[in-house]
Short mmCIF file of C-alpha atoms in Angstrom, two decimals:
data_model
loop_
_atom_site.label_atom_id
_atom_site.label_comp_id
_atom_site.label_asym_id
_atom_site.label_seq_id
_atom_site.Cartn_x
_atom_site.Cartn_y
_atom_site.Cartn_z
CA UNK A 1 0.00 0.00 0.00
CA UNK A 2 1.34 3.44 -0.85
CA UNK A 3 1.15 6.42 1.48
CA UNK A 4 -2.09 7.32 -0.24
CA UNK A 5 -3.42 3.83 0.49
CA UNK A 6 -3.91 3.07 -3.19
CA UNK A 7 -2.40 0.15 -5.04
CA UNK A 8 -1.39 0.44 -8.66
CA UNK A 9 -3.35 -1.17 -11.48
CA UNK A 10 -2.06 -4.03 -13.61
CA UNK A 11 -1.48 -1.69 -16.57
CA UNK A 12 0.47 0.73 -14.40
CA UNK A 13 2.70 -2.07 -13.12
CA UNK A 14 3.31 -3.48 -16.59
CA UNK A 15 4.21 0.01 -17.79
CA UNK A 16 7.38 -0.35 -15.68
CA UNK A 17 8.63 -3.33 -17.71
CA UNK A 18 11.86 -2.54 -19.59
CA UNK A 19 10.79 -4.61 -22.61
CA UNK A 20 8.08 -6.92 -23.91
CA UNK A 21 9.94 -10.07 -22.79
CA UNK A 22 10.04 -8.79 -19.20
CA UNK A 23 6.38 -7.84 -19.42
CA UNK A 24 5.45 -11.36 -20.51
CA UNK A 25 7.70 -13.08 -17.95
CA UNK A 26 6.52 -10.80 -15.15
CA UNK A 27 2.88 -11.49 -16.00
CA UNK A 28 3.48 -15.21 -15.50
CA UNK A 29 4.79 -14.50 -12.00
CA UNK A 30 1.80 -12.33 -11.06
CA UNK A 31 -0.01 -15.30 -9.48
CA UNK A 32 0.30 -16.55 -5.92
CA UNK A 33 1.74 -19.97 -6.87
CA UNK A 34 5.50 -19.35 -6.67
CA UNK A 35 5.32 -16.71 -3.92
CA UNK A 36 5.61 -16.98 -0.17
CA UNK A 37 6.28 -14.56 2.68
CA UNK A 38 4.75 -11.64 0.84
CA UNK A 39 3.88 -8.40 2.58
CA UNK A 40 3.82 -4.63 2.35
CA UNK A 41 4.20 -1.67 4.69
CA UNK A 42 2.63 1.74 5.04
CA UNK A 43 6.03 3.22 4.18
CA UNK A 44 5.66 1.88 0.63
CA UNK A 45 7.74 -1.32 0.69
CA UNK A 46 6.60 -4.60 -0.90
CA UNK A 47 8.52 -7.86 -0.44
CA UNK A 48 8.24 -11.58 -1.10
CA UNK A 49 10.07 -14.86 -1.80
CA UNK A 50 9.70 -16.34 -5.29
CA UNK A 51 10.47 -20.00 -5.97
CA UNK A 52 12.75 -20.44 -8.95
CA UNK A 53 14.66 -23.33 -10.47
CA UNK A 54 17.11 -23.51 -7.54
CA UNK A 55 16.61 -24.67 -3.99
CA UNK A 56 16.71 -21.14 -2.56
CA UNK A 57 13.84 -18.80 -3.46
CA UNK A 58 14.66 -15.37 -4.84
CA UNK A 59 14.33 -12.50 -2.38
CA UNK A 60 12.50 -9.58 -3.99
CA UNK A 61 11.74 -6.19 -2.46
CA UNK A 62 10.36 -3.03 -4.05
CA UNK A 63 10.51 0.47 -2.58
CA UNK A 64 7.42 1.99 -4.16
CA UNK A 65 7.92 5.34 -2.44
CA UNK A 66 11.55 5.79 -3.31
CA UNK A 67 12.58 6.25 0.30
CA UNK A 68 13.26 9.61 1.93
CA UNK A 69 12.95 11.55 -1.24
CA UNK A 70 15.23 9.30 -3.28
CA UNK A 71 14.18 8.65 -6.87
CA UNK A 72 11.81 5.73 -6.98
CA UNK A 73 10.37 3.23 -7.29
CA UNK A 74 13.46 1.11 -6.67
CA UNK A 75 14.01 -2.64 -6.77
CA UNK A 76 16.19 -5.31 -5.22
CA UNK A 77 16.15 -8.99 -6.16
CA UNK A 78 18.62 -11.81 -5.57
CA UNK A 79 18.08 -13.16 -9.10
CA UNK A 80 20.93 -12.74 -11.65
CA UNK A 81 18.90 -10.56 -14.06
CA UNK A 82 20.47 -7.28 -15.20
CA UNK A 83 17.11 -5.69 -16.01
CA UNK A 84 15.35 -3.12 -13.82
CA UNK A 85 12.79 -4.08 -12.75
CA UNK A 86 13.34 -7.82 -13.20
CA UNK A 87 10.49 -10.24 -13.87
CA UNK A 88 10.28 -11.11 -10.15
CA UNK A 89 9.80 -7.47 -9.16
CA UNK A 90 7.14 -7.10 -11.82
CA UNK A 91 5.42 -10.30 -10.69
CA UNK A 92 5.50 -9.16 -7.05
CA UNK A 93 3.95 -5.80 -7.94
CA UNK A 94 1.28 -7.53 -10.03
CA UNK A 95 0.47 -9.71 -7.05
CA UNK A 96 0.37 -6.58 -4.85
CA UNK A 97 -1.97 -4.87 -7.31
CA UNK A 98 -4.44 -7.73 -6.75
CA UNK A 99 -5.25 -6.55 -3.24
CA UNK A 100 -4.66 -7.40 0.41
CA UNK A 101 -5.67 -11.02 -0.06
CA UNK A 102 -2.55 -11.54 -2.17
CA UNK A 103 -0.10 -9.23 -0.38
CA UNK A 104 -1.12 -8.24 3.20
CA UNK A 105 -0.83 -4.63 4.39
CA UNK A 106 0.88 -3.18 7.45
CA UNK A 107 3.46 -5.90 7.73
CA UNK A 108 6.95 -5.84 9.21
CA UNK A 109 9.61 -6.29 6.56
CA UNK A 110 11.88 -9.33 7.08
CA UNK A 111 15.50 -8.67 7.98
CA UNK A 112 16.83 -9.15 4.45
CA UNK A 113 14.35 -6.59 3.07
CA UNK A 114 14.70 -4.17 5.97
CA UNK A 115 18.48 -4.20 5.56
CA UNK A 116 18.22 -2.97 1.96
CA UNK A 117 15.50 -0.43 2.77
CA UNK A 118 17.52 0.96 5.67
CA UNK A 119 20.58 1.21 3.40
CA UNK A 120 18.59 3.28 0.90
CA UNK A 121 17.37 5.62 3.60
CA UNK A 122 20.88 5.97 5.01
CA UNK A 123 22.38 6.70 1.58
CA UNK A 124 19.77 9.35 0.87
CA UNK A 125 20.33 10.97 4.26
CA UNK A 126 24.05 11.13 3.56
CA UNK A 127 23.44 12.70 0.15
CA UNK A 128 21.19 15.35 1.63
CA UNK A 129 23.71 16.05 4.38
CA UNK A 130 26.46 16.34 1.79
CA UNK A 131 24.44 18.78 -0.30
CA UNK A 132 23.64 20.89 2.75
CA UNK A 133 27.16 20.90 4.12
CA UNK A 134 29.29 21.41 1.03
CA UNK A 135 29.37 24.30 -1.40
CA UNK A 136 27.99 23.71 -4.86
CA UNK A 137 30.34 23.43 -7.83
CA UNK A 138 33.53 21.45 -8.44
CA UNK A 139 36.10 21.01 -5.66
CA UNK A 140 38.82 22.34 -7.96
CA UNK A 141 37.22 25.08 -10.09
CA UNK A 142 40.51 26.08 -11.73
CA UNK A 143 41.24 22.48 -12.72
CA UNK A 144 37.69 22.09 -14.02
CA UNK A 145 38.07 25.25 -16.09
CA UNK A 146 41.31 24.01 -17.66
CA UNK A 147 39.75 20.62 -18.46
CA UNK A 148 36.76 22.35 -20.05
CA UNK A 149 39.07 24.52 -22.17
CA UNK A 150 41.07 21.52 -23.37
CA UNK A 151 37.91 19.67 -24.32
CA UNK A 152 36.56 22.72 -26.16
CA UNK A 153 39.82 22.92 -28.12
CA UNK A 154 39.54 19.26 -29.12
CA UNK A 155 35.93 19.70 -30.21
CA UNK A 156 36.90 22.76 -32.24
CA UNK A 157 39.61 20.73 -34.00
CA UNK A 158 37.10 17.96 -34.69
CA UNK A 159 34.46 20.37 -36.00
CA UNK A 160 37.04 22.01 -38.29
CA UNK A 161 38.06 18.58 -39.62
CA UNK A 162 34.42 17.67 -40.19
CA UNK A 163 33.84 20.88 -42.14
CA UNK A 164 36.67 19.93 -44.49
CA UNK A 165 35.22 16.47 -45.01
CA UNK A 166 31.77 17.85 -45.81
CA UNK A 167 33.36 20.25 -48.28
CA UNK A 168 35.26 17.38 -49.95
CA UNK A 169 32.02 15.40 -50.22
CA UNK A 170 30.18 18.19 -52.00
CA UNK A 171 33.10 18.86 -54.31
CA UNK A 172 33.34 15.18 -55.29
CA UNK A 173 29.58 14.76 -55.63
CA UNK A 174 27.06 12.95 -53.45
CA UNK A 175 27.37 9.81 -55.60
CA UNK A 176 30.73 9.11 -53.94
CA UNK A 177 28.91 8.64 -50.62
CA UNK A 178 26.98 5.71 -52.07
CA UNK A 179 30.19 4.11 -53.35
CA UNK A 180 32.10 4.63 -50.09
CA UNK A 181 29.48 2.86 -47.96
CA UNK A 182 29.56 2.95 -44.16
CA UNK A 183 33.36 2.95 -43.93
CA UNK A 184 33.74 6.63 -44.77
CA UNK A 185 31.32 7.71 -42.06
CA UNK A 186 32.48 5.27 -39.40
CA UNK A 187 36.03 6.55 -39.75
CA UNK A 188 34.79 10.15 -39.53
CA UNK A 189 32.60 9.31 -36.53
CA UNK A 190 35.61 7.76 -34.80
CA UNK A 191 37.47 11.06 -35.25
CA UNK A 192 34.59 12.91 -33.60
CA UNK A 193 34.72 10.46 -30.68
CA UNK A 194 38.43 11.20 -30.34
CA UNK A 195 37.53 14.89 -30.36
CA UNK A 196 35.18 14.22 -27.39
CA UNK A 197 32.16 15.32 -29.42
CA UNK A 198 29.74 12.37 -29.14
CA UNK A 199 26.87 14.44 -30.50
CA UNK A 200 28.73 15.10 -33.75
CA UNK A 201 29.82 11.45 -33.90
CA UNK A 202 26.22 10.25 -33.62
CA UNK A 203 24.99 12.52 -36.41
CA UNK A 204 27.92 11.53 -38.64
CA UNK A 205 27.23 7.84 -38.05
CA UNK A 206 23.60 8.32 -39.11
CA UNK A 207 24.78 9.72 -42.45
CA UNK A 208 26.13 6.28 -43.34
CA UNK A 209 22.63 4.82 -43.47
CA UNK A 210 21.15 7.49 -45.74
CA UNK A 211 22.44 6.18 -49.14
CA UNK A 212 20.72 2.85 -48.42
CA UNK A 213 17.42 4.44 -47.36
CA UNK A 214 15.74 4.17 -50.76
CA UNK A 215 14.70 6.56 -53.53
CA UNK A 216 15.39 10.22 -52.84
CA UNK A 217 18.42 9.53 -50.63
CA UNK A 218 20.59 12.29 -52.20
CA UNK A 219 18.07 14.89 -51.02
CA UNK A 220 18.00 13.45 -47.51
CA UNK A 221 21.79 13.21 -47.41
CA UNK A 222 22.12 16.83 -48.48
CA UNK A 223 19.62 17.87 -45.80
CA UNK A 224 21.50 16.01 -43.08
CA UNK A 225 24.83 17.40 -44.27
CA UNK A 226 23.35 20.92 -44.14
CA UNK A 227 22.21 20.42 -40.53
CA UNK A 228 25.61 19.03 -39.61
CA UNK A 229 27.32 21.99 -41.26
CA UNK A 230 25.01 24.35 -39.37
CA UNK A 231 25.91 22.67 -36.08
CA UNK A 232 29.61 22.87 -36.91
CA UNK A 233 29.35 26.58 -37.65
CA UNK A 234 27.30 27.11 -34.51
CA UNK A 235 30.06 25.56 -32.40
CA UNK A 236 32.87 27.42 -34.14
CA UNK A 237 31.07 30.75 -33.57
CA UNK A 238 29.25 29.96 -30.34
CA UNK A 239 30.53 33.10 -28.63
CA UNK A 240 28.41 35.16 -31.06
CA UNK A 241 25.19 33.25 -30.36
CA UNK A 242 22.49 34.16 -27.81
CA UNK A 243 23.05 32.35 -24.52
CA UNK A 244 20.13 29.95 -24.93
CA UNK A 245 21.11 28.98 -28.48
CA UNK A 246 24.76 28.59 -27.48
CA UNK A 247 23.64 26.23 -24.69
CA UNK A 248 21.65 24.24 -27.26
CA UNK A 249 24.69 23.98 -29.54
CA UNK A 250 26.87 22.76 -26.67
CA UNK A 251 24.30 20.08 -25.87
CA UNK A 252 23.98 19.04 -29.52
CA UNK A 253 27.72 18.48 -29.94
CA UNK A 254 27.66 16.28 -26.86
CA UNK A 255 28.74 18.37 -23.89
CA UNK A 256 26.95 17.50 -20.64
CA UNK A 257 24.62 20.02 -19.07
CA UNK A 258 23.58 20.62 -15.48
CA UNK A 259 20.20 21.80 -14.20
CA UNK A 260 19.94 25.51 -13.46
CA UNK A 261 17.43 27.70 -11.74
CA UNK A 262 15.12 26.96 -8.83
CA UNK A 263 13.37 23.57 -8.75
CA UNK A 264 9.67 23.48 -9.63
CA UNK A 265 7.42 21.39 -7.39
CA UNK A 266 4.33 20.06 -9.07
CA UNK A 267 2.13 17.00 -9.51
CA UNK A 268 3.92 15.53 -12.53
CA UNK A 269 1.82 13.20 -14.66
CA UNK A 270 3.96 10.47 -16.24
CA UNK A 271 3.03 10.73 -19.92
CA UNK A 272 5.33 8.14 -21.47
CA UNK A 273 8.47 6.09 -20.96
CA UNK A 274 10.54 4.21 -23.51
CA UNK A 275 14.12 3.18 -24.24
CA UNK A 276 16.49 3.82 -27.11
CA UNK A 277 19.39 1.41 -27.43
CA UNK A 278 22.67 1.39 -29.30
CA UNK A 279 25.65 -0.96 -28.99
CA UNK A 280 27.12 0.98 -26.07
CA UNK A 281 24.28 2.70 -24.26
CA UNK A 282 20.60 2.44 -23.32
CA UNK A 283 18.83 5.78 -23.01
CA UNK A 284 15.48 5.96 -21.23
CA UNK A 285 13.20 8.90 -22.06
CA UNK A 286 10.44 9.76 -19.58
CA UNK A 287 7.95 12.51 -20.46
CA UNK A 288 6.17 14.38 -17.66
CA UNK A 289 3.43 17.01 -17.56
CA UNK A 290 2.98 19.41 -14.64
CA UNK A 291 -0.66 19.61 -13.57
CA UNK A 292 -0.29 23.12 -12.08
CA UNK A 293 2.59 24.58 -14.11
CA UNK A 294 1.39 23.19 -17.44
CA UNK A 295 5.02 22.44 -18.33
CA UNK A 296 6.19 19.37 -20.23
CA UNK A 297 9.54 17.96 -19.12
CA UNK A 298 11.86 15.21 -20.26
CA UNK A 299 13.89 13.04 -17.89
CA UNK A 300 16.82 11.08 -19.32
CA UNK A 301 18.32 8.04 -17.64
CA UNK A 302 21.19 5.92 -18.93
CA UNK A 303 22.31 2.33 -18.62
CA UNK A 304 25.32 0.46 -19.95
CA UNK A 305 24.95 -1.82 -22.96
CA UNK A 306 22.55 -4.63 -22.15
CA UNK A 307 21.37 -3.04 -18.91
CA UNK A 308 18.17 -1.12 -18.42
CA UNK A 309 18.47 2.31 -16.73
CA UNK A 310 17.49 2.26 -13.07
CA UNK A 311 15.03 5.16 -13.10
CA UNK A 312 11.59 3.98 -14.11
CA UNK A 313 8.19 5.59 -13.55
CA UNK A 314 4.76 4.07 -14.19
CA UNK A 315 2.88 5.71 -17.05
CA UNK A 316 -0.44 7.28 -16.10
CA UNK A 317 0.48 7.93 -12.45
CA UNK A 318 1.21 11.31 -10.91
CA UNK A 319 4.37 12.15 -8.99
CA UNK A 320 4.61 14.91 -6.37
CA UNK A 321 8.21 15.99 -6.92
CA UNK A 322 10.61 18.78 -7.80
CA UNK A 323 12.15 19.16 -11.27
CA UNK A 324 15.04 21.40 -12.26
CA UNK A 325 15.31 22.53 -15.89
CA UNK A 326 18.49 22.33 -17.97
CA UNK A 327 19.60 25.33 -20.04
CA UNK A 328 18.85 25.47 -23.76
CA UNK A 329 16.29 26.86 -26.15
CA UNK A 330 14.00 23.84 -25.88
CA UNK A 331 13.62 24.07 -22.13
CA UNK A 332 12.32 20.49 -21.95
CA UNK A 333 15.20 18.57 -20.38
CA UNK A 334 14.99 18.39 -16.59
CA UNK A 335 16.44 16.51 -13.65
CA UNK A 336 14.36 14.85 -10.98
CA UNK A 337 14.84 16.27 -7.50
CA UNK A 338 13.15 15.40 -4.25
CA UNK A 339 10.02 13.26 -4.31
CA UNK A 340 7.40 14.02 -1.68
CA UNK A 341 5.12 11.03 -2.25
CA UNK A 342 5.13 7.81 -4.26
CA UNK A 343 3.62 7.75 -7.77
CA UNK A 344 -0.15 7.60 -7.29
CA UNK A 345 -3.20 7.03 -9.52
CA UNK A 346 -4.86 10.17 -10.85
CA UNK A 347 -7.67 11.27 -13.09
CA UNK A 348 -5.61 14.12 -14.53
CA UNK A 349 -5.03 14.12 -18.28
CA UNK A 350 -2.85 16.51 -20.26
CA UNK A 351 -4.57 19.25 -22.26
CA UNK A 352 -4.48 18.63 -25.99
CA UNK A 353 -4.89 20.34 -29.33
CA UNK A 354 -5.44 19.65 -33.00
CA UNK A 355 -3.13 18.10 -35.56
CA UNK A 356 -2.68 21.49 -37.23
CA UNK A 357 -1.59 23.01 -33.92
CA UNK A 358 0.88 20.16 -33.45
CA UNK A 359 2.64 20.83 -36.75
CA UNK A 360 2.67 24.56 -36.02
CA UNK A 361 4.29 23.88 -32.67
CA UNK A 362 6.99 21.78 -34.31
CA UNK A 363 7.70 24.58 -36.78
CA UNK A 364 8.07 27.09 -33.95
CA UNK A 365 10.45 24.74 -32.14
CA UNK A 366 12.65 24.46 -35.23
CA UNK A 367 13.04 28.22 -35.25
CA UNK A 368 14.86 27.99 -31.91
CA UNK A 369 16.50 24.58 -32.37
CA UNK A 370 17.00 23.56 -36.05
CA UNK A 371 18.34 20.12 -35.01
CA UNK A 372 15.21 19.10 -33.11
CA UNK A 373 13.71 15.91 -34.48
CA UNK A 374 10.33 16.21 -32.76
CA UNK A 375 8.32 17.94 -30.06
CA UNK A 376 5.99 16.43 -27.44
CA UNK A 377 2.33 17.10 -28.16
CA UNK A 378 -1.06 15.83 -27.02
CA UNK A 379 -3.80 15.46 -29.62
CA UNK A 380 -7.46 15.73 -28.66
CA UNK A 381 -10.22 13.87 -30.48
CA UNK A 382 -8.21 12.05 -33.11
CA UNK A 383 -9.04 8.77 -34.82
CA UNK A 384 -6.48 6.31 -36.21
CA UNK A 385 -7.39 5.57 -39.82
CA UNK A 386 -5.59 3.59 -42.55
CA UNK A 387 -4.06 5.54 -45.42
CA UNK A 388 -3.07 3.12 -48.15
CA UNK A 389 -0.18 1.11 -46.77
CA UNK A 390 0.21 3.55 -43.91
CA UNK A 391 -1.78 4.99 -40.99
CA UNK A 392 -2.62 8.47 -39.85
CA UNK A 393 -4.33 10.26 -36.96
CA UNK A 394 -7.25 12.30 -38.27
CA UNK A 395 -9.02 15.12 -36.43
CA UNK A 396 -12.55 14.01 -35.62
CA UNK A 397 -13.97 17.46 -36.37
CA UNK A 398 -11.35 19.05 -38.62
CA UNK A 399 -10.07 18.23 -42.07
CA UNK A 400 -6.43 17.58 -41.18
CA UNK A 401 -4.41 14.51 -40.20
CA UNK A 402 -0.90 13.53 -39.16
CA UNK A 403 0.84 10.51 -40.72
CA UNK A 404 2.36 7.99 -38.34
CA UNK A 405 6.10 7.41 -38.49
CA UNK A 406 7.50 4.22 -39.96
CA UNK A 407 8.59 3.06 -36.51
CA UNK A 408 5.12 3.61 -35.07
CA UNK A 409 3.50 1.59 -37.84
CA UNK A 410 5.67 -1.42 -37.02
CA UNK A 411 4.89 -1.49 -33.27
CA UNK A 412 2.18 -3.54 -31.55
CA UNK A 413 1.12 -0.29 -29.90
CA UNK A 414 -0.59 0.73 -33.14
CA UNK A 415 -3.09 -2.08 -32.75
CA UNK A 416 -3.67 -1.23 -29.09
CA UNK A 417 -4.46 2.31 -30.24
CA UNK A 418 -6.83 1.06 -32.95
CA UNK A 419 -8.56 -1.25 -30.45
CA UNK A 420 -8.86 1.53 -27.84
CA UNK A 421 -10.38 3.88 -30.40
CA UNK A 422 -12.73 1.46 -32.14
CA UNK A 423 -13.46 4.24 -34.61
CA UNK A 424 -14.19 6.80 -31.88
CA UNK A 425 -12.04 9.85 -30.98
CA UNK A 426 -9.31 9.39 -28.37
CA UNK A 427 -6.67 11.56 -26.70
CA UNK A 428 -3.11 10.68 -27.75
CA UNK A 429 0.25 11.87 -26.45
CA UNK A 430 3.31 11.44 -28.67
CA UNK A 431 6.19 13.03 -30.53
CA UNK A 432 5.54 15.10 -33.67
CA UNK A 433 8.39 15.68 -36.12
CA UNK A 434 9.38 15.81 -39.75
CA UNK A 435 9.02 12.03 -40.08
CA UNK A 436 5.44 12.10 -38.78
CA UNK A 437 3.78 11.40 -35.44
CA UNK A 438 4.81 8.67 -32.99
CA UNK A 439 1.98 7.85 -30.54
CA UNK A 440 3.26 6.92 -27.07
CA UNK A 441 0.20 6.93 -24.78
CA UNK A 442 -3.55 7.16 -25.31
CA UNK A 443 -6.65 7.76 -23.21
CA UNK A 444 -10.25 6.79 -24.06
CA UNK A 445 -12.81 9.56 -24.45
CA UNK A 446 -14.68 8.44 -21.33
CA UNK A 447 -13.30 7.18 -18.02
CA UNK A 448 -10.30 4.92 -18.21
CA UNK A 449 -6.62 4.62 -17.52
CA UNK A 450 -3.78 5.64 -19.80
CA UNK A 451 -2.82 2.97 -22.33
CA UNK A 452 0.87 2.65 -23.09
CA UNK A 453 1.66 2.35 -26.81
CA UNK A 454 5.46 1.97 -26.74
#
């Protein structure tokens, strides 16, 4: 039981799963059969023993609250899985969502669970004491300044080298890019990594896939090269840019940013959560909407290759917490601060607009950040309809529609959206960009919980 005395729904628990395999495996463990010693506390802890293939059952405990303001929920399981949450944690929460008959309330955590919970509280207390007792900023500001200058010099050298390569490409003709294949771009991307500019390296690496992307690739390659050139020039002349745009350029080339300004406390509705993976890194994107502030914010969490990021929030729940914004023209990136209560069910839904307003918003965002791929938008009263071999979201009352992206059309979430709609208007949150609209979460017109689409 949470501090609000409300257990999560099955959909809200499954929204925590890092992937479809975990969702399926966790669902199988959501029955009482393999579990023993289950219980929960008013402080927001849930625990239990799950029988596995070995002689010793797995010990699983979940801190639903997050513990003394620490980011949560958090999980601990003695199984060897590297996923967060693992299938046992998901199964335990599914069992807990079934009610007190499955997982009793007001219990005393066993020693093995209490030891982990106490460790979390102790660590958080130490962090808060450290923040209160030490000045902000690096311990060696002069050393940090010199390191920042050296990195800026290396990025400048890399950006200058990249400019020369783009010039050579245009002089030789775009056809040479098709003949060179991926090798040309991988070697260039490696140079950008050496220059400590991972943002430039990522964009360069994407260029390698353009010649194989089908008819019209020269146009797309030229567009991507133009954006890369613009970013290069932005970095090389960043001292002449407005502060907000210069901060955006620094972020786009790959420099880390820190939150600035006072934290904003609000009831943050968890709009969506999904992962992007590459061979070296898993990036989790969590979209939030402030019920009082009306702001939309993006939390990023990272995990090493093959490991899910630790921060996970259930879609459709609301979180009473503080967020601090990062600098930049977009103003969407934020860091999660203190949490004042566990994620709780809510009837709040984000305000939406039309498809025409969504495209207009994307255009306005490009004015401030030309490298932005999409913006978060909520669409009111839209209906998913087929469009030849594709799909689109059509305004129920207007004459406009947004095409779905190729990635969205290949996901099972499309069929969940079609089933939820049944030909009737629904509210949909997603990302709108030049490739189309990617639906991430939907709500029925009448009462009902958020339905995760990604």
